[in-house]
Short mmCIF file of C-alpha atoms and ligand atoms in Angstrom, two decimals:
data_model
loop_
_atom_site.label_atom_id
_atom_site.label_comp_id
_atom_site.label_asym_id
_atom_site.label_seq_id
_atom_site.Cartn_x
_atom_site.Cartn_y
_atom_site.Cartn_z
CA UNK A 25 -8.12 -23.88 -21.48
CA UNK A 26 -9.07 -21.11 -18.88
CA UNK A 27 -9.29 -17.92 -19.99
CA UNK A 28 -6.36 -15.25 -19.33
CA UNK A 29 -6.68 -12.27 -17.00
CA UNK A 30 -4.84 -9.40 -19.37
CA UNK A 31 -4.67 -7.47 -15.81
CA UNK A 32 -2.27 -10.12 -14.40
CA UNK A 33 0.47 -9.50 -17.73
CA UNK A 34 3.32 -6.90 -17.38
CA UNK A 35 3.50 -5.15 -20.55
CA UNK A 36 6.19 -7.72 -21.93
CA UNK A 37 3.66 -10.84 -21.06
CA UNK A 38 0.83 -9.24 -22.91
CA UNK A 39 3.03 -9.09 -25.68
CA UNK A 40 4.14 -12.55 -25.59
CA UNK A 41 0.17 -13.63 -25.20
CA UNK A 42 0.09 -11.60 -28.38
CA UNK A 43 3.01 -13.08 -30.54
CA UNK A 44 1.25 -16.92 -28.86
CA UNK A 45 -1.90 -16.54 -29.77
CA UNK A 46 -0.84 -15.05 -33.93
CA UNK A 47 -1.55 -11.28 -32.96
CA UNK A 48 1.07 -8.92 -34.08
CA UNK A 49 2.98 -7.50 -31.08
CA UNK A 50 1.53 -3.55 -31.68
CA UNK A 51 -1.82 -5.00 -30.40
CA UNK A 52 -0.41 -5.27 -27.26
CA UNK A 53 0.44 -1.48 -26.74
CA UNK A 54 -3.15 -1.14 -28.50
CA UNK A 55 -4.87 -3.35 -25.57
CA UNK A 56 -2.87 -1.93 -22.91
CA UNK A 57 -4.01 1.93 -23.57
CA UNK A 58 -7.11 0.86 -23.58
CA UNK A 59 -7.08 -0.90 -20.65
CA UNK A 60 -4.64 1.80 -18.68
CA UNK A 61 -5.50 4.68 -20.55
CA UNK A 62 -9.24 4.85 -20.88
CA UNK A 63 -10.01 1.93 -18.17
CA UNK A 64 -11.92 0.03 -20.74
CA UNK A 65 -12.83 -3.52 -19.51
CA UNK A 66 -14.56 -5.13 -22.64
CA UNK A 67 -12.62 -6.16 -25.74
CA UNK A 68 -15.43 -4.98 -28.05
CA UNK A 69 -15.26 -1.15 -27.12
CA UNK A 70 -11.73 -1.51 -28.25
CA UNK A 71 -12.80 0.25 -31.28
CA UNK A 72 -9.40 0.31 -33.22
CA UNK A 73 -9.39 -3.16 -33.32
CA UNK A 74 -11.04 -4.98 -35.89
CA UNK A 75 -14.26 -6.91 -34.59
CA UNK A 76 -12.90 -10.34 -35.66
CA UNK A 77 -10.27 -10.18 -33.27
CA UNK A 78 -11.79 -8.31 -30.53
CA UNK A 79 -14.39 -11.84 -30.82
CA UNK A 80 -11.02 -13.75 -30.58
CA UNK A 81 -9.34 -12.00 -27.36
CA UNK A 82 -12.82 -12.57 -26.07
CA UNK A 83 -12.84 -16.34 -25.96
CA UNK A 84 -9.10 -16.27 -24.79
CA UNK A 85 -8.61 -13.45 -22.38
CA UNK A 86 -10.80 -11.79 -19.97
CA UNK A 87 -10.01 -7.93 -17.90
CA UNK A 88 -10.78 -8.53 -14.55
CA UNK A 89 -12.56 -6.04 -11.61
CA UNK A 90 -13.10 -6.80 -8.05
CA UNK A 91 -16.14 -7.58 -6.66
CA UNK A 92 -17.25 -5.12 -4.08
CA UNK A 93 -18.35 -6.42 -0.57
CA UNK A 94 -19.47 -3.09 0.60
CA UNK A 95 -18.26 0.38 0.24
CA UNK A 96 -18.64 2.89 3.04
CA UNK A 97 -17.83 6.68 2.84
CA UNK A 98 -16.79 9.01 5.78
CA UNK A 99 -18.10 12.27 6.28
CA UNK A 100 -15.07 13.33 5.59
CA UNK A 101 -14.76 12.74 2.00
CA UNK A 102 -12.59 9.40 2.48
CA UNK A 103 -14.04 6.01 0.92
CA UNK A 104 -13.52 2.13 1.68
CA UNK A 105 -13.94 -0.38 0.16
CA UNK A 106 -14.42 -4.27 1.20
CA UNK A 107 -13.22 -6.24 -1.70
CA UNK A 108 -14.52 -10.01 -2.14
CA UNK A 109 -11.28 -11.61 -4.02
CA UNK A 110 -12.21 -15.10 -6.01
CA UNK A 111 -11.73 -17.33 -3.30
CA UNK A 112 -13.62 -15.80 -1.32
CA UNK A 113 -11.08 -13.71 1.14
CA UNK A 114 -11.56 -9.84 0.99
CA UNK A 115 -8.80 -7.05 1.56
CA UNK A 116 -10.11 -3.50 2.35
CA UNK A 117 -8.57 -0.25 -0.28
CA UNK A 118 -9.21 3.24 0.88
CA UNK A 119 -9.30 6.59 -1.33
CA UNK A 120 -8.29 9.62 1.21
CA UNK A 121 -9.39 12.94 -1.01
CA UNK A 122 -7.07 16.26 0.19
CA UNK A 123 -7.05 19.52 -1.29
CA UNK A 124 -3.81 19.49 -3.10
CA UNK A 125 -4.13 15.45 -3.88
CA UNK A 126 -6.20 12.02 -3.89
CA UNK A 127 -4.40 9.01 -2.56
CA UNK A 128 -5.13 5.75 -3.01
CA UNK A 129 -4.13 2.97 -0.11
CA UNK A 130 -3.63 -0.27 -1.53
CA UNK A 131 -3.26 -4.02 0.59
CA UNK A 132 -0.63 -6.40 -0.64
CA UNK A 133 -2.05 -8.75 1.67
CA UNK A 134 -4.79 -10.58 3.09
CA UNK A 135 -3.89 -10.36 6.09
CA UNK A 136 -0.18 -9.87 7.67
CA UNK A 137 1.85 -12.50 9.32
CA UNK A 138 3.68 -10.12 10.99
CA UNK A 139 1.96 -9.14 13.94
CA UNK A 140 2.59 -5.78 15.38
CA UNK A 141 1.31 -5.59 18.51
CA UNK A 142 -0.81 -2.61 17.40
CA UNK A 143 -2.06 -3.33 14.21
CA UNK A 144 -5.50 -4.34 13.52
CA UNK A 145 -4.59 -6.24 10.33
CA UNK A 146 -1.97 -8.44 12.39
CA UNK A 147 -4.78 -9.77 14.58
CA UNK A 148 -5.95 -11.01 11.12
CA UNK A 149 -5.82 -15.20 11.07
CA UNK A 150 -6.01 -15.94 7.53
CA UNK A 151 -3.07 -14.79 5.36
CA UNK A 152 -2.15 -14.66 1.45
CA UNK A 153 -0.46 -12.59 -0.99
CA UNK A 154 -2.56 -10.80 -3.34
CA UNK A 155 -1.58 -11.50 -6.55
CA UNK A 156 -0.93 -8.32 -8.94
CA UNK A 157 -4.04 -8.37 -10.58
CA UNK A 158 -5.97 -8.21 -7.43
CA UNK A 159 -2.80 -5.36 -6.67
CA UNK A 160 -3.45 -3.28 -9.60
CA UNK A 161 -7.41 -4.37 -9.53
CA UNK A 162 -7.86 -2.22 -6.19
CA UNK A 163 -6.52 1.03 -8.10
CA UNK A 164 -8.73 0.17 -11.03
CA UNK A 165 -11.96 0.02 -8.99
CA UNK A 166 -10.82 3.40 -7.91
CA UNK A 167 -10.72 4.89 -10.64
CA UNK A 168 -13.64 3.19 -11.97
CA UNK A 169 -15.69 4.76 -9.02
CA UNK A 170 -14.21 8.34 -9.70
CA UNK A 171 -14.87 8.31 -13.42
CA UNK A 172 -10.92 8.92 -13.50
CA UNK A 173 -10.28 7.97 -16.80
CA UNK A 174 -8.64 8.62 -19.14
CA UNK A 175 -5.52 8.55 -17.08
CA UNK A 176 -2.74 11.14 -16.39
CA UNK A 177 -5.51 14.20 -16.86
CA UNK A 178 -4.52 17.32 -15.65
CA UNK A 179 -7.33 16.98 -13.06
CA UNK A 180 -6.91 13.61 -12.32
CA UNK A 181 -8.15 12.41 -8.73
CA UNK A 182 -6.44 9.88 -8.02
CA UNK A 183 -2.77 11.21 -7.75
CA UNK A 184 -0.99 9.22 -5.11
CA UNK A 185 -0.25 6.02 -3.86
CA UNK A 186 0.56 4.62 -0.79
CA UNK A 187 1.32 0.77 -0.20
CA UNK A 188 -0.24 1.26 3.27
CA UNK A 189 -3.15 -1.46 3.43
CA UNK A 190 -3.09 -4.67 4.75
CA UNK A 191 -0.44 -6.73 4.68
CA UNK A 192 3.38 -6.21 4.41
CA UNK A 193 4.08 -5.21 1.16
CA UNK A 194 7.88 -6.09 0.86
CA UNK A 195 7.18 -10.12 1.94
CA UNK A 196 4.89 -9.66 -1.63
CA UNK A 197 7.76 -8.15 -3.55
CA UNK A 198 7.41 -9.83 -6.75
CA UNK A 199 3.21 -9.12 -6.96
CA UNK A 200 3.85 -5.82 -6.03
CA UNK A 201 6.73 -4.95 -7.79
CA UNK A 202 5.01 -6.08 -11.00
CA UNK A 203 1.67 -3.95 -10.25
CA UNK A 204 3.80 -1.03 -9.21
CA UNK A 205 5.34 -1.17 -12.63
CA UNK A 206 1.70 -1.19 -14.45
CA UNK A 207 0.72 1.61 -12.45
CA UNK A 208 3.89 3.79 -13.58
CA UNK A 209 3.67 2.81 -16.99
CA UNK A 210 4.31 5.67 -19.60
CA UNK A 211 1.53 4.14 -21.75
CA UNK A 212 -0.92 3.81 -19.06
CA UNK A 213 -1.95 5.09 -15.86
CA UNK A 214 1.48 6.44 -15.57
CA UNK A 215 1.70 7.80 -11.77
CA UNK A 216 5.16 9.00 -11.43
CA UNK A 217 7.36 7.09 -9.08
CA UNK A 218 7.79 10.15 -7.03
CA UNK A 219 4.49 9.73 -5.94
CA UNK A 220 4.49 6.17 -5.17
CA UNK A 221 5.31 5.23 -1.50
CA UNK A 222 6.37 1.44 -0.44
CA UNK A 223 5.61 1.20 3.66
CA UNK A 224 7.57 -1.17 5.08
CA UNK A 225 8.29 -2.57 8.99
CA UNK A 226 11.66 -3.17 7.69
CA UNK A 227 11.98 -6.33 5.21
CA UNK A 228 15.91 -5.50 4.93
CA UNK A 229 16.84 -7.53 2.01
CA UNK A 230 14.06 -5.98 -0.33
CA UNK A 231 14.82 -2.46 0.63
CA UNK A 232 17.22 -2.24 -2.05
CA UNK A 233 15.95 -4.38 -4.61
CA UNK A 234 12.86 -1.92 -4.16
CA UNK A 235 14.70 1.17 -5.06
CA UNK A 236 16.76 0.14 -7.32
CA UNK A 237 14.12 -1.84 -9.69
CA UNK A 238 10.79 0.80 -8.57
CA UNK A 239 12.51 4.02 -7.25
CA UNK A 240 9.34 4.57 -5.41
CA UNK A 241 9.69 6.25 -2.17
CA UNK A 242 10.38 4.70 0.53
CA UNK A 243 8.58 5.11 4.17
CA UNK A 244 9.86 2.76 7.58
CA UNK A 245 7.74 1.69 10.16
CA UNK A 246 9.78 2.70 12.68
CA UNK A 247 7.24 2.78 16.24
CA UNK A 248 10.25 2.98 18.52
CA UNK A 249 13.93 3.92 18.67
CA UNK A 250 15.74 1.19 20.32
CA UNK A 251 15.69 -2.75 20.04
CA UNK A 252 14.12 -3.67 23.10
CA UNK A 253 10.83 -1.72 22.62
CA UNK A 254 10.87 -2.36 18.81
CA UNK A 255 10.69 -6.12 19.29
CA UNK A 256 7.77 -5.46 21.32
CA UNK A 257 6.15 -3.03 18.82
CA UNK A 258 7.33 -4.57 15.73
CA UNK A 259 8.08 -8.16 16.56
CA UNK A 260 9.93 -8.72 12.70
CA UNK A 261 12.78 -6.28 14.74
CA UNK A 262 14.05 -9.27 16.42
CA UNK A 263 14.85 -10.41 12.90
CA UNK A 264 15.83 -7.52 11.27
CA UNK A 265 17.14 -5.17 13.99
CA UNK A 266 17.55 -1.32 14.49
CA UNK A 267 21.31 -1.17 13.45
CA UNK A 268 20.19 -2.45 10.17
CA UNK A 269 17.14 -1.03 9.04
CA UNK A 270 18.61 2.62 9.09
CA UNK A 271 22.02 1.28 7.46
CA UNK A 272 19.49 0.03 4.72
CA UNK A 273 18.05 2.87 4.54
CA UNK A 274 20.90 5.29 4.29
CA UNK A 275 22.20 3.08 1.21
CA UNK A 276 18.82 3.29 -0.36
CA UNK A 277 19.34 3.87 -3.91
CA UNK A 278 16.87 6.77 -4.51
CA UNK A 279 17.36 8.65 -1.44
CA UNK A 280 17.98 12.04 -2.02
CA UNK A 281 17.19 15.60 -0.42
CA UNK A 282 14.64 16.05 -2.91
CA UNK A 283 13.39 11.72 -2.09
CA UNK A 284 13.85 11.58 1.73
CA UNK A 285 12.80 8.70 4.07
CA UNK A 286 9.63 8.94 5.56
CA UNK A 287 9.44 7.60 9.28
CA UNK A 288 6.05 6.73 10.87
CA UNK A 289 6.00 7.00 13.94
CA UNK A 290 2.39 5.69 16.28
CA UNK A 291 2.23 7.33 19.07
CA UNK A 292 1.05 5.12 21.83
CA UNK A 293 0.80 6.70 25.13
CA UNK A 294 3.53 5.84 27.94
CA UNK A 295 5.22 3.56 25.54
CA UNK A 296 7.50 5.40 22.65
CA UNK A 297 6.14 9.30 23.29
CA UNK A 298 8.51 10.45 25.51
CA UNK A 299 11.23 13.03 25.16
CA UNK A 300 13.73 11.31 25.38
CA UNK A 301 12.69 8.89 22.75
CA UNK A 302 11.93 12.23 20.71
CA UNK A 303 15.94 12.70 21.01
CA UNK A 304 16.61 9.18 20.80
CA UNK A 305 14.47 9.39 17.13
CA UNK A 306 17.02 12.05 16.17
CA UNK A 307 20.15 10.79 16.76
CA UNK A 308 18.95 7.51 14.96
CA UNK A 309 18.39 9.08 11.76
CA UNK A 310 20.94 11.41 11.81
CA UNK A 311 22.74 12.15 8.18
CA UNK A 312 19.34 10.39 6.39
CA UNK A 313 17.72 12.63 4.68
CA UNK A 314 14.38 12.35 5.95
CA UNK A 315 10.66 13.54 7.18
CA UNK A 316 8.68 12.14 10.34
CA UNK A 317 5.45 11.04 10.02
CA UNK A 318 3.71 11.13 13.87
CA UNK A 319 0.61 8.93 13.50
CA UNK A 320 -1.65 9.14 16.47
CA UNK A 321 -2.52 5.82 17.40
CA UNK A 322 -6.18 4.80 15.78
CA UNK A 323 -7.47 2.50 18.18
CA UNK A 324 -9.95 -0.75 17.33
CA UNK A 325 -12.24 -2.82 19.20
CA UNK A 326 -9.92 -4.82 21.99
CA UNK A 327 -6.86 -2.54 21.05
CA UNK A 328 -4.36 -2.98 24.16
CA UNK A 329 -3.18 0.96 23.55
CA UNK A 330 -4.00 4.42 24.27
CA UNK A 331 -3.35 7.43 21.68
CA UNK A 332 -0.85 9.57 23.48
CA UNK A 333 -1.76 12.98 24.20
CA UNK A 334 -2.50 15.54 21.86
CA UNK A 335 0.16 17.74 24.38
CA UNK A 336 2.78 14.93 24.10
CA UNK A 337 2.23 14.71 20.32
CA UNK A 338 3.01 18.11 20.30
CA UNK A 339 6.17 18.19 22.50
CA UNK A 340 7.12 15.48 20.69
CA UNK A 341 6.78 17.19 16.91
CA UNK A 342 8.61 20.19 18.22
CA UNK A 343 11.65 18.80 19.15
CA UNK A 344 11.58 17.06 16.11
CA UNK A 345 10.88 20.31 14.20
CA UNK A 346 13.86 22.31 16.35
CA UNK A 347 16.37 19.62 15.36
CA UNK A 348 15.18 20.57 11.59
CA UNK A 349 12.72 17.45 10.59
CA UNK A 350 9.75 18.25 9.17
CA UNK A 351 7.41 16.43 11.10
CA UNK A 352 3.43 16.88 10.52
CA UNK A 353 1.03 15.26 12.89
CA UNK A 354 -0.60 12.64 10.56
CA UNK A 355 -5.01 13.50 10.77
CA UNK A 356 -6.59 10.16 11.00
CA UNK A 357 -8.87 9.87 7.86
CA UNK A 358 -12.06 7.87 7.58
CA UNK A 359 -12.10 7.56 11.68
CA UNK A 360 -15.83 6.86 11.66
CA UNK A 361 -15.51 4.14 8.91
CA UNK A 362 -12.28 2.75 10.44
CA UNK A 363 -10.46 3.26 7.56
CA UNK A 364 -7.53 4.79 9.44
CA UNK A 365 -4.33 3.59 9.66
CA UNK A 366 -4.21 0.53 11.07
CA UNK A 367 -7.67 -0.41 11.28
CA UNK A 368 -8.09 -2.69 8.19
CA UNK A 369 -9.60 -5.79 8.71
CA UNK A 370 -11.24 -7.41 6.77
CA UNK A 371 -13.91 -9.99 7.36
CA UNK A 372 -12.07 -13.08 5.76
CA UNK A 373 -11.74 -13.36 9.87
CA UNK A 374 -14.70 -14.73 10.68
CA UNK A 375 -13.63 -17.71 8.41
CA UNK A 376 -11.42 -18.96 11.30
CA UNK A 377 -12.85 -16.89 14.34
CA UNK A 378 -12.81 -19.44 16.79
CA UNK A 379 -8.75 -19.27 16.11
CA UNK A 380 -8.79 -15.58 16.93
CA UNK A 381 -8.07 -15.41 20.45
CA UNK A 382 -5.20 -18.19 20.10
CA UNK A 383 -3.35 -15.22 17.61
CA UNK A 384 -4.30 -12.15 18.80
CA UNK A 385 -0.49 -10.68 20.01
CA UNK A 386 -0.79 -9.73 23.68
CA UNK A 387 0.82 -7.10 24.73
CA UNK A 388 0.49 -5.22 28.15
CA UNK A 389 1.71 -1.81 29.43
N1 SAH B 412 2.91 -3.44 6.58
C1 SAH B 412 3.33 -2.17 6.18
C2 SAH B 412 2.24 -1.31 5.55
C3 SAH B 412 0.87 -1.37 6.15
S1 SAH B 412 0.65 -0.63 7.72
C4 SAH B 412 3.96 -1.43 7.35
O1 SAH B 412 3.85 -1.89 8.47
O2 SAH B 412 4.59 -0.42 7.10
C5 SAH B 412 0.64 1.12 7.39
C6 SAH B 412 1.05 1.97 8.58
O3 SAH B 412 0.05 2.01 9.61
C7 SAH B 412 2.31 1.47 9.26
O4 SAH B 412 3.17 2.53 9.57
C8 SAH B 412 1.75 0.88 10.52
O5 SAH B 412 2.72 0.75 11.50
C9 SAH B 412 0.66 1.86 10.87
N2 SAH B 412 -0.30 1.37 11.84
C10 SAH B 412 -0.66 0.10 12.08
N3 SAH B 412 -1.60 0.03 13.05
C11 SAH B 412 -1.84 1.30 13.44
C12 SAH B 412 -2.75 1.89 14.37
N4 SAH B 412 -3.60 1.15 15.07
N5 SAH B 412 -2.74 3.22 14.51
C13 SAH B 412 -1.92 3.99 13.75
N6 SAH B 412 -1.07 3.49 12.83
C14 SAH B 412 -1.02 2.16 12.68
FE1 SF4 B 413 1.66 -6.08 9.17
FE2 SF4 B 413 2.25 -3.47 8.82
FE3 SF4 B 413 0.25 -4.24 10.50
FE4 SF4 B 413 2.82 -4.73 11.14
S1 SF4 B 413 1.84 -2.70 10.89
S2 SF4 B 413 1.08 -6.18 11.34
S3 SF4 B 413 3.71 -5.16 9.16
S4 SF4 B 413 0.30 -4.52 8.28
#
């Protein structure tokens, strides 16, 4: 029998490996602190747990890590790493260090079959869901590398996260969803859900599933503010179209002043950053509680865009900002490591290369 990853088991499934395998249930709150709380990775430091058993969950059950590819820091403080996964693909996680907070940015994917026209990840050929141990395995490396543990310091580093690597995270719900719950967990690395964001390109029917089961906040790929542009951009739109993505939105269950909608917006020059689709962005969300994320666009090599102007930007954010949305120009992190938004990709690639050019979207302006 193979042996069993404790990182893939919700807190109820540990349990029930626990009752299986003629531990008393308590052990599994014991194993999870020690996994969640203090980051601990081999049964025998589990030192309130007599060695007999701690010899016993070692021939049955292993705690996982990721094997690191390569890790690259920016001079700006921001770190990436390449992940190698078991079967050989690799997903890229990035740690962004601020002054008031440390956020991780997790992938849900290898990959993303969704293909926006300028996303680096989209030009990606191979494609799986991670599975939540390789989920909740990214944030553990992190906080492996920081020395963060034990969890839910006062000086923790890692403080945020954002579900803003590769891959779409809401066509992974159930992976996610399950290492979103470990990572809020009261009894382990417990990040509040306030400070847990789900990016999405607009997966409608998992919107609300995803507040009401998480209550994490929410943030929309938005890119452009009518249907004809946003098929372009964000080619699931012709799915899943304009009129009801922000009806979704305005019914989503934790949306609040206090828990507004973020809206990213990549500004791509000549394409969405005019004023008029400034105004057009306004009268789209009007009545949703929200804030505007303006993400220059982070180009990569063979990118078919141009950033906009740093004067358009600004035109742009100050309409925005007179019609009352708080709107702050996004700073591409990690530029020189492309660990920017939008610029993971990983090598699983070369795997397939000679299929690249066949899926590379095209798209012309
Ligand atoms: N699939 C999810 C989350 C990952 S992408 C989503 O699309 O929301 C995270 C963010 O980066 C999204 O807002 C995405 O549109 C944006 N992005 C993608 N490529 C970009 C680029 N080249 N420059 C700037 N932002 C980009
Ligand atoms: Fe996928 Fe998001 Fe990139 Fe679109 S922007 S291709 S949904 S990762």
């Amino acid at each position: 029998m193979s042996k069993q990853d404790l990182l893939n088991l919700s807190i109820e499934e540990l349990q029930e490996f626990c009752i299986l395998n003629n531990l008393p249930k308590f052990r599994a709150t014991q194993i999870w602190r020690w996994m969640y709380c203090f980051g601990l990775n081999k049964f025998n430091d589990m030192t309130n747990i007599a060695k007999g058993t701690r010899d016993a969950l070692s021939e049955i059950a292993y705690i996982s890590r990721l094997d690191i590819s390569e890790i690259q820091k920016s001079s700006d403080g921001t770190i990436k790493w390449l992940l190698k996964l078991s079967d050989g693909s690799e997903v890229e996680t990035v740690f962004i260090p601020q002054e008031d907070r440390g956020t991780v940015c997790l992938s849900s994917q290898v990959g993303c079959t969704l293909n926006c026209t300028f996303c680096h990840t989209g030009t990606q050929a191979l494609v799986r869901n991670l599975t939540s141990n390789e989920i909740i395995g990214q944030l553990m490396l992190v906080m492996d590398h920081l020395k963060d543990w034990p969890s839910g310091k006062n000086d923790r580093k890692v403080t945020n996260i954002v579900m803003m690597g590769m891959g779409e995270p809401l066509l992974n719900y159930n992976e996610v969803s399950k290492a979103i719950k470990v990572m809020m967990s009261d009894d382990g690395i417990s990040l509040s859900r306030r400070r847990i964001t789900l990016s999405t390109s607009g997966i409608i029917p998992k919107i609300r599933e995803a507040g009401e089961e998480l209550g994490v906040n929410l943030a929309i790929s938005l890119h452009a503010v009518n249907d004809q542009l946003r098929d372009q951009l964000v080619p699931i739109n012709k799915k899943y179209n304009l009129k009801a993505l922000i009806e979704a939105c305005r019914n989503y269950p934790p949306l609040s002043n206090s828990r507004r909608i973020t809206w990213e917006y990549v500004m791509l020059k000549g394409v969405n950053d005019s004023q008029e689709d400034a105004l057009g962005l306004i009268n789209l969300i009007k009545g949703i509680p929200s804030k505007v994320n303006l993400i220059p666009f982070n180009p990569w090599p063979g990118s078919l865009f141009e950033t906009s102007t740093k004067k358009n930007i600004d035109v742009f954010a100050s309409i925005l900002m007179d019609a009352g949305y708080a709107s702050p120009i996004r700073t591409p992190r990690g530029k020189d490591i492309y660990a920017a938004c939008g610029q993971l990709k990983s090598s699983s690639e070369k795997i397939r290369k000679s299929n690249l050019n066949k899926l590379t979207p095209i798209y012309s302006i």
